[in-house]
Short mmCIF file of C-alpha atoms in Angstrom, two decimals:
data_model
loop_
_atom_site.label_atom_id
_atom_site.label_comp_id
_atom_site.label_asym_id
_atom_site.label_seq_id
_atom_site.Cartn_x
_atom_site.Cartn_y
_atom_site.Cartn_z
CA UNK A 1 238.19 283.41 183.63
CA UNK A 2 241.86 283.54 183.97
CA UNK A 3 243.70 284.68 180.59
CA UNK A 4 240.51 284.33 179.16
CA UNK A 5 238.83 286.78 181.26
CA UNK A 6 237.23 289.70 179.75
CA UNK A 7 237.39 288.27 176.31
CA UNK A 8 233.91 287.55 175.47
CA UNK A 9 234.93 284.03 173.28
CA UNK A 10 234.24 280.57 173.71
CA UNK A 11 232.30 281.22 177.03
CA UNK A 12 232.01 277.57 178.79
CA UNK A 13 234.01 275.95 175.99
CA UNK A 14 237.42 274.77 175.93
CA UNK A 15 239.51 275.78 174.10
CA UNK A 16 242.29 273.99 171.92
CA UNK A 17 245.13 275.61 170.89
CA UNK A 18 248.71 274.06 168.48
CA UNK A 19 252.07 274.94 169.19
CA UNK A 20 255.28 275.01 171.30
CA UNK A 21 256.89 276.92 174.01
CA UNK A 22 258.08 280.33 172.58
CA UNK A 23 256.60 279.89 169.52
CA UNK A 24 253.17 280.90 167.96
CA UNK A 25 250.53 278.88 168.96
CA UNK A 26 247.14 278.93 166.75
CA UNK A 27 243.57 277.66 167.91
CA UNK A 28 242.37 275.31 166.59
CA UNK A 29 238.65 274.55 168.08
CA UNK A 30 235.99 275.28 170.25
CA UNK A 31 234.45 272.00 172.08
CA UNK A 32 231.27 272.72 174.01
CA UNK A 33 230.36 270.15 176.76
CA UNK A 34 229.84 266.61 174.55
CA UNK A 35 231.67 267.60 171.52
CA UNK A 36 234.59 265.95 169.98
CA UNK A 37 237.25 266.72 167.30
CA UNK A 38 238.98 264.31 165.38
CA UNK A 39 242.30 264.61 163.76
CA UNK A 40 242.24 261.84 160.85
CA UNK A 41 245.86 260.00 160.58
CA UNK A 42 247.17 261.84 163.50
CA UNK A 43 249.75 259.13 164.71
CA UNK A 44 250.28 255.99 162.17
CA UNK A 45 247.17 256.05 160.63
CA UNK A 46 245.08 256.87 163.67
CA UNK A 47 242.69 259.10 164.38
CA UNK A 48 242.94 261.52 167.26
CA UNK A 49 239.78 262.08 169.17
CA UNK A 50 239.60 264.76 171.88
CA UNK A 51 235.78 264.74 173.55
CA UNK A 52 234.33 266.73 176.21
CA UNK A 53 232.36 264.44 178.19
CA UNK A 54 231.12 266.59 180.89
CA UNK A 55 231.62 269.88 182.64
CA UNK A 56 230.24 272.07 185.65
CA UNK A 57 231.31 273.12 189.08
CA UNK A 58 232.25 271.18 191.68
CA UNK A 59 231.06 271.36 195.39
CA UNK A 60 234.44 273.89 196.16
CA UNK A 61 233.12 275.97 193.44
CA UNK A 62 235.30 275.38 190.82
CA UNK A 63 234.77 274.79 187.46
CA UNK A 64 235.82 271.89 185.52
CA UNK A 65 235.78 269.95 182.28
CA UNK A 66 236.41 266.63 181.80
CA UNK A 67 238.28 265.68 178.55
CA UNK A 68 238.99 262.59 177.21
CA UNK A 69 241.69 262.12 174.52
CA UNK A 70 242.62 259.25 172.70
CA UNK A 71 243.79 257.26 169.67
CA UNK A 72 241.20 255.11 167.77
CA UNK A 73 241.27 252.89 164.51
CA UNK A 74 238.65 255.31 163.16
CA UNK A 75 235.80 252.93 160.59
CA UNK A 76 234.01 255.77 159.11
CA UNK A 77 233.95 259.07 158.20
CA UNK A 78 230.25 258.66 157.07
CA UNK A 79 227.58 255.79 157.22
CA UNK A 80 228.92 254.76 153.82
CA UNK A 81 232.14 253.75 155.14
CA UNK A 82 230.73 251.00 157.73
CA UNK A 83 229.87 247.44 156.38
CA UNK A 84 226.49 246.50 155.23
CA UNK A 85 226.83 242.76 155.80
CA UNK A 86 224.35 241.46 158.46
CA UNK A 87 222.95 244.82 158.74
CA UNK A 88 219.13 244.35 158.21
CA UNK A 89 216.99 245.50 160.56
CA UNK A 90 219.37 247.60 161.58
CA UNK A 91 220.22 251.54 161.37
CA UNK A 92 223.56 252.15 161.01
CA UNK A 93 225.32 255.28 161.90
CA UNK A 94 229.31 256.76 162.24
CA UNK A 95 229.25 258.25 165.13
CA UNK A 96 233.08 259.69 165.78
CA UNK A 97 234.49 257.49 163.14
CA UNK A 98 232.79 254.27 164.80
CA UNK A 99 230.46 252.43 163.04
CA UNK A 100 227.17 252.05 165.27
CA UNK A 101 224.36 250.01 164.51
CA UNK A 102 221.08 250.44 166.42
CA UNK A 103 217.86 247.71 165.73
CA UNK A 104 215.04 248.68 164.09
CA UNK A 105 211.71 248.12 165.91
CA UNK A 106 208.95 245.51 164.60
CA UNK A 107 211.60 243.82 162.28
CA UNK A 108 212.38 240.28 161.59
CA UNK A 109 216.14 239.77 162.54
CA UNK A 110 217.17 242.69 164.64
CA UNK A 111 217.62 239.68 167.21
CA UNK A 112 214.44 241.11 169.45
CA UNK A 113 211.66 238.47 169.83
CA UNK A 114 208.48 241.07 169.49
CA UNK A 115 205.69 238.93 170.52
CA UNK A 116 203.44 242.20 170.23
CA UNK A 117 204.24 242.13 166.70
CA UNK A 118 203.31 238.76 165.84
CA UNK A 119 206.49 236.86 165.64
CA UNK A 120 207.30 233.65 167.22
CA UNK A 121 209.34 230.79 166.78
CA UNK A 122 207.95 229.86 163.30
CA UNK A 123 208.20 232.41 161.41
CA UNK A 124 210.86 234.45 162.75
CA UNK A 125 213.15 231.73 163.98
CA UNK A 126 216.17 233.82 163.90
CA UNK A 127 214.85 236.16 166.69
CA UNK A 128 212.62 233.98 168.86
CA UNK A 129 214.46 230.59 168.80
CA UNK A 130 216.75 232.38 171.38
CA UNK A 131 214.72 232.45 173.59
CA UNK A 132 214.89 228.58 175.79
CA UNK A 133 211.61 226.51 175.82
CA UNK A 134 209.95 228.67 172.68
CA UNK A 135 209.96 226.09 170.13
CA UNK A 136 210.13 222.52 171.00
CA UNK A 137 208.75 219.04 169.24
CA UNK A 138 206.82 216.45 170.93
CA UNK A 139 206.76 213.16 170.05
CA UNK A 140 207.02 209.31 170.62
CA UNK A 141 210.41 208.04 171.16
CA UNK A 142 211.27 205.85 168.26
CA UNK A 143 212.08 201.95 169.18
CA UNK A 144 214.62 200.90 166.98
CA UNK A 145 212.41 200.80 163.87
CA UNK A 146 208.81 200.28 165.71
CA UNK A 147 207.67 203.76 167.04
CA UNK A 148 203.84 203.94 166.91
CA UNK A 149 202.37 201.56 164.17
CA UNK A 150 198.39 201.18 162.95
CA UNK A 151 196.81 198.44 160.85
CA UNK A 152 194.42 199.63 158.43
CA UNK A 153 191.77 198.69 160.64
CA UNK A 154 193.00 201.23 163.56
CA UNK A 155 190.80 204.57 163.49
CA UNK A 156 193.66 206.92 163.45
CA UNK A 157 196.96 207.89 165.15
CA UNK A 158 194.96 209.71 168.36
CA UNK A 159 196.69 211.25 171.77
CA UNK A 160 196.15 214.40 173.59
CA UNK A 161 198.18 216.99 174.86
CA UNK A 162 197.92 218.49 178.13
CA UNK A 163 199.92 222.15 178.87
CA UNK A 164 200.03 224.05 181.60
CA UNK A 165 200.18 227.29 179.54
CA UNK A 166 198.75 228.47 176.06
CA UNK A 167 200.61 226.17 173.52
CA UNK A 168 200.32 227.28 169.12
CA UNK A 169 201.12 223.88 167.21
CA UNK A 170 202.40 225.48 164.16
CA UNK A 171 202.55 221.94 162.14
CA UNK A 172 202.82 217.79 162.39
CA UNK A 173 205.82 215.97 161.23
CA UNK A 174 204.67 211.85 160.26
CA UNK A 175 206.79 208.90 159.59
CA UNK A 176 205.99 205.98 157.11
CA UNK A 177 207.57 202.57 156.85
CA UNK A 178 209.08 201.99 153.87
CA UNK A 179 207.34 199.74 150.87
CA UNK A 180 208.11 197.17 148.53
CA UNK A 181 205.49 197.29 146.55
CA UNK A 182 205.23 200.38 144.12
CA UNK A 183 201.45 199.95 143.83
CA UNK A 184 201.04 201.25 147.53
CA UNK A 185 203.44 204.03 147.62
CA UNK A 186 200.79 206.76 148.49
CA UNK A 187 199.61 207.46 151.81
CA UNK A 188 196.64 209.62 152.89
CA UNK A 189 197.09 211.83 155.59
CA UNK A 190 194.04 213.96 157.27
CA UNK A 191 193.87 215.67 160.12
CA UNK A 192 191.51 216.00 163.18
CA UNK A 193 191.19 217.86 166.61
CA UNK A 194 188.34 217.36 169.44
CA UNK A 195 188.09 219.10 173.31
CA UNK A 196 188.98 217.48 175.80
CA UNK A 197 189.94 213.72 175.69
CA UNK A 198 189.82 211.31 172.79
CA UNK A 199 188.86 208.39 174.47
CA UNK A 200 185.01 207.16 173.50
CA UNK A 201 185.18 209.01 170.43
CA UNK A 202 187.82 206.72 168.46
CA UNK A 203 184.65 205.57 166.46
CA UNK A 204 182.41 208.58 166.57
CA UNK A 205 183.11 211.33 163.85
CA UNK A 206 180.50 213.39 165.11
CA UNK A 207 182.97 215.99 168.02
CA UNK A 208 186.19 215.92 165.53
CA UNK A 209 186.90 219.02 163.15
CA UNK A 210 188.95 218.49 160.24
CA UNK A 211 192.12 220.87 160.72
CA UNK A 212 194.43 219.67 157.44
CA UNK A 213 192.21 218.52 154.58
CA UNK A 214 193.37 215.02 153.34
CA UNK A 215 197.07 214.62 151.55
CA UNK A 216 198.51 211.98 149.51
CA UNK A 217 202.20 211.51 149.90
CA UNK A 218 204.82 209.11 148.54
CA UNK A 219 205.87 206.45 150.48
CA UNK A 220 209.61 205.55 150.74
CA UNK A 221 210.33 203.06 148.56
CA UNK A 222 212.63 199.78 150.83
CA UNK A 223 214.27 202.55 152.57
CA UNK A 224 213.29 201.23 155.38
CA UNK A 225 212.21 202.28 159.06
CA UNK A 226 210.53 205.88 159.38
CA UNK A 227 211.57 208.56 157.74
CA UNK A 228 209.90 212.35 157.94
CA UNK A 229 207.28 213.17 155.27
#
């Protein structure tokens, strides 16, 4: 159309052309609807970037393009260019001299929580952590340096936890007073689950399975109050 009419070239492209008034002008590119062109250093050390974002014809019938040009700090003229710190899990692409990173699916620290693929708060921590209420610890308030205690004559450390929704105890965290006496530095730790409530069974071995086979480990030697094992 216009002074292009007739000519057979660039048909629904625009068309950019250098040069002056009176003067020869030469072309040179073609942009079809969502390309751009980039002039590298075009203005102090910028990059000129001249994209066709979208063209048709309006409701009166007229045609149109709309072209956006600007100057951008241009990052990369390939994927090489862009930094590769903090980048796993991640694809990275230049994408009109920007570096663009897009997460990889089913990956441990693209900052997705993918409960479909297994991960949770344990073992992707980075990811899933995020998300509020996901990984919490329960536990007695400490009292200054009394907490809960046992004699050696108690049957174990028992309570039960009640949830309102599935709940995956991923590990136990004891405390130990401290000792004075080197010969009982060792402690024995087992662990044992049971349905439902513990009470009547503090004495009865018969409904408890074993869950963590039995553990020495060193007591704190006059260090004083509870410390985590």
């Amino acid at each position: 159309e216009g002074i292009t009419a007739g000519t057979g070239e660039a048909a629904n492209k625009v068309v950019i052309v250098q040069g002056s008034a009176g003067a020869i002008s030469w072309k040179r590119r073609e942009l079809a609807d969502g390309e751009s062109w980039l002039v590298e250093d075009f203005h102090l050390g910028q990059t000129l970037n001249i994209s066709i974002t979208s063209t048709g014809t309006d409701p009166d019938n007229v045609d149109y393009a709309m072209i956006e040009i600007k100057l951008v700090k241009t990052d990369c003229a390939s994927p090489a260019d862009c930094p590769s710190s903090n980048t796993t899990c991640y694809n990275t692409e230049c994408k009109a001299g920007i570096c663009s990173y897009s997460a990889e699916p089913n990956c441990c620290g693209n900052s997705i929580c993918e409960r479909a693929n297994g991960e949770h708060c344990n073992n992707c921590p980075n990811d899933c952590a995020q998300i509020a209420g996901d990984c919490f610890d329960l536990g007695w308030p400490l009292i200054g340096c009394t907490g809960v205690q046992m004699t050696s004559i108690d049957a174990g450390n028992m309570f039960n936890l009640k949830s309102k929704t599935d709940v995956t105890l991923y590990g136990f965290e004891i405390r130990t007073s401290s000792s004075d006496n080197p010969d009982h530095d060792t402690l024995a730790v087992e662990v044992y689950t049971k349905p439902d409530t513990w009470v009547g069974s503090e004495q009865d071995d018969k409904p408890w399975t074993q869950i963590m086979p039995r553990k020495l480990y060193q007591v704190p030697i006059r260090e004083g109050c509870y410390r985590p094992l």
